Amino acid sequence: MLHIISNGHDTGTPLIIAHGLFGSARNWGVIAKRLSDTRRVFTLDLRNHGASPWQDDHSYDALAEDLSEVITSIGGPVDLLGHSMGGKAAMVAALSGADIRRLIVADIAPVAYNHTQQHLIEAMQALPLDKLSSRTQAEEILSHKIEDPTVRSFLLQSLNLRDQTWRLNLTALSASMAQIIGFPEILGKFTAPTLFLTGANSDYLRPEHRPIIKSLFPKARFAKIPNAGHWLHAERPREFEAAVRIFLNA
């Protein structure tokens, strides 16, 4: 079973939040706590991330099955929110018949991309964990291969400096990169309300994606968070929370 953090009380439809690649439940702690004022909110560590089990299979079918097991254990119907990789897993779960009342997909489309993250995995794998004395030292070494300090800071949230390990199954994620940036062929439809929430400055969801989205999610709606990129929930948390709250309470 996946590692789960729970906030709130059993009133209203529960909300499950699935993070993106290299993320964890902890990344969503602030938003989860704020949204838990009217419902129970569950944030997950997806497989091969955080404190959840490591598995060789990191396909979206496997990730969606994990989500379905969590939904069954909580008791559906639930609302489901997924960002990036977690958004793709959430879409596959919904299209596979999981007991979902409303679906929110944050800044991703049900299509294949070419933005491999292999270089980030290689940078993390090259970090000499047994020689590190501080997180500052780790960031300095990573800076030679990863220019963006925001990305470095995000990745280092998954570094367990005390145990000299990553809380990421980098081997499995590397082997599965083609599947992670892809999207499986799937024949189902999800006919419940769905919100595709994107960052206005992001190009992950483009106009040409809308026909495939509408074919799979006939009740799809689209909204943008101004002045936000792919990490819309971190860059504009209040606006993101407001959009989620409005959609779930509609």
CSV table of C-alpha atoms in Angstrom, one decimal:
chain,number,residue,atom,x,y,z
A,1,MET,CA,0.0,0.0,0.0
A,2,LEU,CA,1.2,3.5,-0.7
A,3,HIS,CA,2.3,5.8,2.0
A,4,ILE,CA,-0.6,8.2,2.8
A,5,ILE,CA,-0.9,11.5,4.8
A,6,SER,CA,-4.4,12.4,5.9
A,7,ASN,CA,-5.7,15.8,6.9
A,8,GLY,CA,-9.2,16.9,8.0
A,9,HIS,CA,-12.3,15.1,9.0
A,10,ASP,CA,-14.8,12.7,7.4
A,11,THR,CA,-17.2,15.3,6.1
A,12,GLY,CA,-18.0,15.7,2.4
A,13,THR,CA,-16.3,13.8,-0.5
A,14,PRO,CA,-12.7,12.9,0.3
A,15,LEU,CA,-10.0,14.3,-1.9
A,16,ILE,CA,-6.9,12.4,-3.0
A,17,ILE,CA,-3.8,14.3,-4.3
A,18,ALA,CA,-1.2,12.6,-6.5
A,19,HIS,CA,2.1,14.4,-7.0
A,20,GLY,CA,4.3,14.6,-10.1
A,21,LEU,CA,7.7,13.0,-11.0
A,22,PHE,CA,10.3,13.3,-8.2
A,23,GLY,CA,7.6,14.7,-5.9
A,24,SER,CA,6.0,13.5,-2.7
A,25,ALA,CA,3.0,13.9,-0.4
A,26,ARG,CA,5.0,16.5,1.6
A,27,ASN,CA,5.1,18.8,-1.4
A,28,TRP,CA,1.3,19.2,-1.1
A,29,GLY,CA,1.1,19.7,2.6
A,30,VAL,CA,0.1,23.3,2.7
A,31,ILE,CA,-2.6,23.0,0.1
A,32,ALA,CA,-3.9,19.7,1.6
A,33,LYS,CA,-4.3,21.3,5.0
A,34,ARG,CA,-6.1,24.3,3.6
A,35,LEU,CA,-8.5,22.2,1.6
A,36,SER,CA,-9.1,19.9,4.5
A,37,ASP,CA,-11.3,22.5,6.3
A,38,THR,CA,-14.4,20.9,4.6
A,39,ARG,CA,-13.3,17.4,3.8
A,40,ARG,CA,-10.7,14.7,4.4
A,41,VAL,CA,-7.7,15.2,2.1
A,42,PHE,CA,-5.2,12.4,1.4
A,43,THR,CA,-1.8,13.1,-0.1
A,44,LEU,CA,0.1,10.1,-1.4
A,45,ASP,CA,3.7,9.1,-2.1
A,46,LEU,CA,3.3,7.3,-5.4
A,47,ARG,CA,5.3,4.1,-5.9
A,48,ASN,CA,9.1,4.6,-6.2
A,49,HIS,CA,8.7,8.0,-4.4
A,50,GLY,CA,8.9,9.1,-0.8
A,51,ALA,CA,8.1,6.4,1.7
A,52,SER,CA,6.1,4.2,-0.7
A,53,PRO,CA,7.3,0.8,-1.9
A,54,TRP,CA,9.7,0.5,-4.7
A,55,GLN,CA,8.7,-1.5,-7.8
A,56,ASP,CA,10.2,-2.2,-11.2
A,57,ASP,CA,6.9,-1.5,-12.9
A,58,HIS,CA,6.3,2.2,-13.1
A,59,SER,CA,3.8,2.1,-15.9
A,60,TYR,CA,0.6,4.3,-15.8
A,61,ASP,CA,-1.5,1.1,-15.5
A,62,ALA,CA,0.4,0.2,-12.4
A,63,LEU,CA,0.2,3.7,-10.9
A,64,ALA,CA,-3.5,3.8,-11.7
A,65,GLU,CA,-4.1,0.5,-10.0
A,66,ASP,CA,-2.3,1.8,-6.9
A,67,LEU,CA,-4.7,4.8,-6.9
A,68,SER,CA,-7.7,2.5,-7.3
A,69,GLU,CA,-6.6,0.4,-4.3
A,70,VAL,CA,-6.3,3.6,-2.2
A,71,ILE,CA,-9.8,4.7,-3.4
A,72,THR,CA,-11.2,1.2,-2.4
A,73,SER,CA,-9.5,1.4,1.0
A,74,ILE,CA,-10.9,4.9,1.7
A,75,GLY,CA,-14.3,4.1,0.2
A,76,GLY,CA,-15.5,5.9,-2.9
A,77,PRO,CA,-16.6,8.0,-4.5
A,78,VAL,CA,-13.7,10.4,-4.1
A,79,ASP,CA,-12.4,13.5,-5.8
A,80,LEU,CA,-9.0,13.0,-7.4
A,81,LEU,CA,-6.4,15.6,-8.2
A,82,GLY,CA,-3.2,14.8,-10.0
A,83,HIS,CA,-0.3,17.0,-11.1
A,84,SER,CA,1.9,16.1,-14.1
A,85,MET,CA,2.9,12.4,-13.8
A,86,GLY,CA,0.3,12.1,-11.1
A,87,GLY,CA,-2.2,13.7,-13.4
A,88,LYS,CA,-1.6,11.1,-16.0
A,89,ALA,CA,-2.0,8.4,-13.4
A,90,ALA,CA,-5.2,10.0,-12.2
A,91,MET,CA,-6.5,10.1,-15.8
A,92,VAL,CA,-5.8,6.4,-16.4
A,93,ALA,CA,-7.5,5.5,-13.1
A,94,ALA,CA,-10.5,7.5,-14.1
A,95,LEU,CA,-10.6,6.0,-17.6
A,96,SER,CA,-10.3,2.5,-16.0
A,97,GLY,CA,-13.4,2.9,-14.0
A,98,ALA,CA,-12.2,4.0,-10.5
A,99,ASP,CA,-14.9,5.4,-8.3
A,100,ILE,CA,-14.2,9.1,-8.9
A,101,ARG,CA,-16.8,11.8,-8.5
A,102,ARG,CA,-14.8,14.7,-9.9
A,103,LEU,CA,-11.3,14.8,-11.5
A,104,ILE,CA,-8.7,17.6,-11.6
A,105,VAL,CA,-5.7,17.3,-13.9
A,106,ALA,CA,-3.0,19.9,-13.2
A,107,ASP,CA,-0.9,21.0,-16.2
A,108,ILE,CA,-0.7,17.8,-18.2
A,109,ALA,CA,-2.5,16.3,-21.1
A,110,PRO,CA,-3.2,12.6,-22.1
A,111,VAL,CA,-0.5,12.7,-24.7
A,112,ALA,CA,3.2,11.7,-25.2
A,113,TYR,CA,5.8,14.4,-24.6
A,114,ASN,CA,9.4,14.7,-25.5
A,115,HIS,CA,10.6,16.4,-22.3
A,116,THR,CA,12.7,13.6,-20.9
A,117,GLN,CA,13.9,14.1,-17.3
A,118,GLN,CA,16.7,11.6,-17.7
A,119,HIS,CA,19.4,14.4,-17.2
A,120,LEU,CA,18.0,15.1,-13.7
A,121,ILE,CA,18.1,11.4,-12.8
A,122,GLU,CA,21.7,11.2,-14.0
A,123,ALA,CA,22.7,14.3,-12.0
A,124,MET,CA,21.1,12.7,-8.8
A,125,GLN,CA,22.8,9.4,-9.5
A,126,ALA,CA,26.2,11.1,-9.9
A,127,LEU,CA,25.9,12.8,-6.5
A,128,PRO,CA,28.6,11.2,-4.1
A,129,LEU,CA,26.2,10.5,-1.3
A,130,ASP,CA,28.8,8.9,1.0
A,131,LYS,CA,30.9,12.0,0.8
A,132,LEU,CA,28.2,14.6,1.6
A,133,SER,CA,28.4,16.5,4.8
A,134,SER,CA,25.5,19.0,4.2
A,135,ARG,CA,22.6,19.8,2.0
A,136,THR,CA,24.4,23.0,0.9
A,137,GLN,CA,27.3,20.8,-0.4
A,138,ALA,CA,24.8,18.6,-2.3
A,139,GLU,CA,23.3,21.7,-3.9
A,140,GLU,CA,26.7,23.0,-4.9
A,141,ILE,CA,27.6,19.8,-6.6
A,142,LEU,CA,24.2,19.6,-8.3
A,143,SER,CA,24.6,23.2,-9.6
A,144,HIS,CA,27.2,22.0,-12.0
A,145,LYS,CA,24.6,19.9,-13.9
A,146,ILE,CA,21.3,21.6,-13.0
A,147,GLU,CA,21.3,25.3,-13.5
A,148,ASP,CA,17.8,26.1,-12.1
A,149,PRO,CA,18.0,26.6,-8.3
A,150,THR,CA,14.3,25.9,-7.9
A,151,VAL,CA,14.7,22.5,-9.5
A,152,ARG,CA,17.7,21.7,-7.4
A,153,SER,CA,15.8,22.7,-4.2
A,154,PHE,CA,12.9,20.6,-5.3
A,155,LEU,CA,15.0,17.5,-6.0
A,156,LEU,CA,16.9,17.8,-2.7
A,157,GLN,CA,13.6,17.5,-0.8
A,158,SER,CA,14.0,13.8,-1.7
A,159,LEU,CA,17.5,13.4,-0.4
A,160,ASN,CA,17.9,11.6,2.9
A,161,LEU,CA,21.2,13.0,4.0
A,162,ARG,CA,21.4,11.0,7.2
A,163,ASP,CA,21.0,7.6,5.5
A,164,GLN,CA,22.9,8.7,2.4
A,165,THR,CA,20.1,7.7,0.1
A,166,TRP,CA,17.5,9.2,-2.3
A,167,ARG,CA,13.8,8.7,-1.4
A,168,LEU,CA,13.4,7.9,-5.1
A,169,ASN,CA,13.9,4.7,-7.0
A,170,LEU,CA,16.1,6.3,-9.6
A,171,THR,CA,16.9,3.0,-11.3
A,172,ALA,CA,13.2,2.2,-12.0
A,173,LEU,CA,12.3,5.8,-12.9
A,174,SER,CA,15.2,5.9,-15.4
A,175,ALA,CA,14.2,2.6,-17.0
A,176,SER,CA,10.6,3.8,-17.2
A,177,MET,CA,11.2,7.3,-18.6
A,178,ALA,CA,9.7,6.5,-22.0
A,179,GLN,CA,6.5,5.4,-20.3
A,180,ILE,CA,6.5,8.4,-17.9
A,181,ILE,CA,6.6,10.9,-20.7
A,182,GLY,CA,4.2,8.9,-22.8
A,183,PHE,CA,0.6,8.0,-22.3
A,184,PRO,CA,-1.0,4.5,-22.8
A,185,GLU,CA,-3.6,3.7,-25.4
A,186,ILE,CA,-6.9,3.4,-23.6
A,187,LEU,CA,-10.4,3.0,-24.9
A,188,GLY,CA,-12.5,4.1,-22.0
A,189,LYS,CA,-14.2,7.4,-21.3
A,190,PHE,CA,-14.7,9.3,-18.0
A,191,THR,CA,-18.0,11.1,-18.1
A,192,ALA,CA,-18.0,12.8,-14.8
A,193,PRO,CA,-16.9,16.5,-14.4
A,194,THR,CA,-13.2,17.0,-15.1
A,195,LEU,CA,-11.1,20.2,-14.8
A,196,PHE,CA,-7.9,20.7,-16.7
A,197,LEU,CA,-6.2,23.4,-14.7
A,198,THR,CA,-3.0,24.8,-16.2
A,199,GLY,CA,-0.4,27.5,-15.7
A,200,ALA,CA,-0.9,30.4,-18.1
A,201,ASN,CA,2.9,30.4,-18.8
A,202,SER,CA,3.2,26.6,-19.3
A,203,ASP,CA,3.1,24.9,-22.7
A,204,TYR,CA,2.3,21.4,-21.3
A,205,LEU,CA,-1.4,21.7,-22.4
A,206,ARG,CA,-1.8,23.2,-25.8
A,207,PRO,CA,-4.9,24.0,-28.0
A,208,GLU,CA,-4.2,21.0,-30.2
A,209,HIS,CA,-4.6,18.7,-27.1
A,210,ARG,CA,-8.2,19.7,-26.6
A,211,PRO,CA,-9.8,17.2,-29.1
A,212,ILE,CA,-8.2,14.2,-27.5
A,213,ILE,CA,-9.1,15.5,-24.1
A,214,LYS,CA,-12.7,16.0,-25.0
A,215,SER,CA,-12.9,12.5,-26.6
A,216,LEU,CA,-11.7,10.9,-23.4
A,217,PHE,CA,-13.3,13.4,-20.9
A,218,PRO,CA,-16.5,14.7,-22.5
A,219,LYS,CA,-17.3,16.9,-19.6
A,220,ALA,CA,-13.8,18.5,-19.5
A,221,ARG,CA,-13.5,22.2,-18.5
A,222,PHE,CA,-10.4,24.2,-18.9
A,223,ALA,CA,-9.0,27.0,-16.6
A,224,LYS,CA,-5.7,28.8,-16.3
A,225,ILE,CA,-3.8,30.2,-13.3
A,226,PRO,CA,-2.3,33.6,-14.4
A,227,ASN,CA,1.5,34.1,-13.9
A,228,ALA,CA,2.1,30.4,-13.3
A,229,GLY,CA,4.1,27.8,-15.1
A,230,HIS,CA,4.1,24.0,-14.8
A,231,TRP,CA,4.5,24.1,-11.0
A,232,LEU,CA,1.3,26.2,-10.7
A,233,HIS,CA,0.4,24.9,-7.3
A,234,ALA,CA,3.7,26.0,-5.8
A,235,GLU,CA,4.0,29.3,-7.7
A,236,ARG,CA,0.4,30.5,-7.1
A,237,PRO,CA,-0.9,28.3,-4.2
A,238,ARG,CA,-3.8,30.6,-3.2
A,239,GLU,CA,-5.1,30.9,-6.7
A,240,PHE,CA,-4.7,27.2,-7.3
A,241,GLU,CA,-6.5,26.4,-4.1
A,242,ALA,CA,-9.4,28.7,-5.0
A,243,ALA,CA,-9.8,27.1,-8.4
A,244,VAL,CA,-9.8,23.6,-7.0
A,245,ARG,CA,-12.3,24.6,-4.3
A,246,ILE,CA,-14.7,26.3,-6.7
A,247,PHE,CA,-14.7,23.2,-9.0
A,248,LEU,CA,-15.1,20.7,-6.3
A,249,ASN,CA,-18.0,22.6,-4.7
A,250,ALA,CA,-19.8,23.4,-7.9
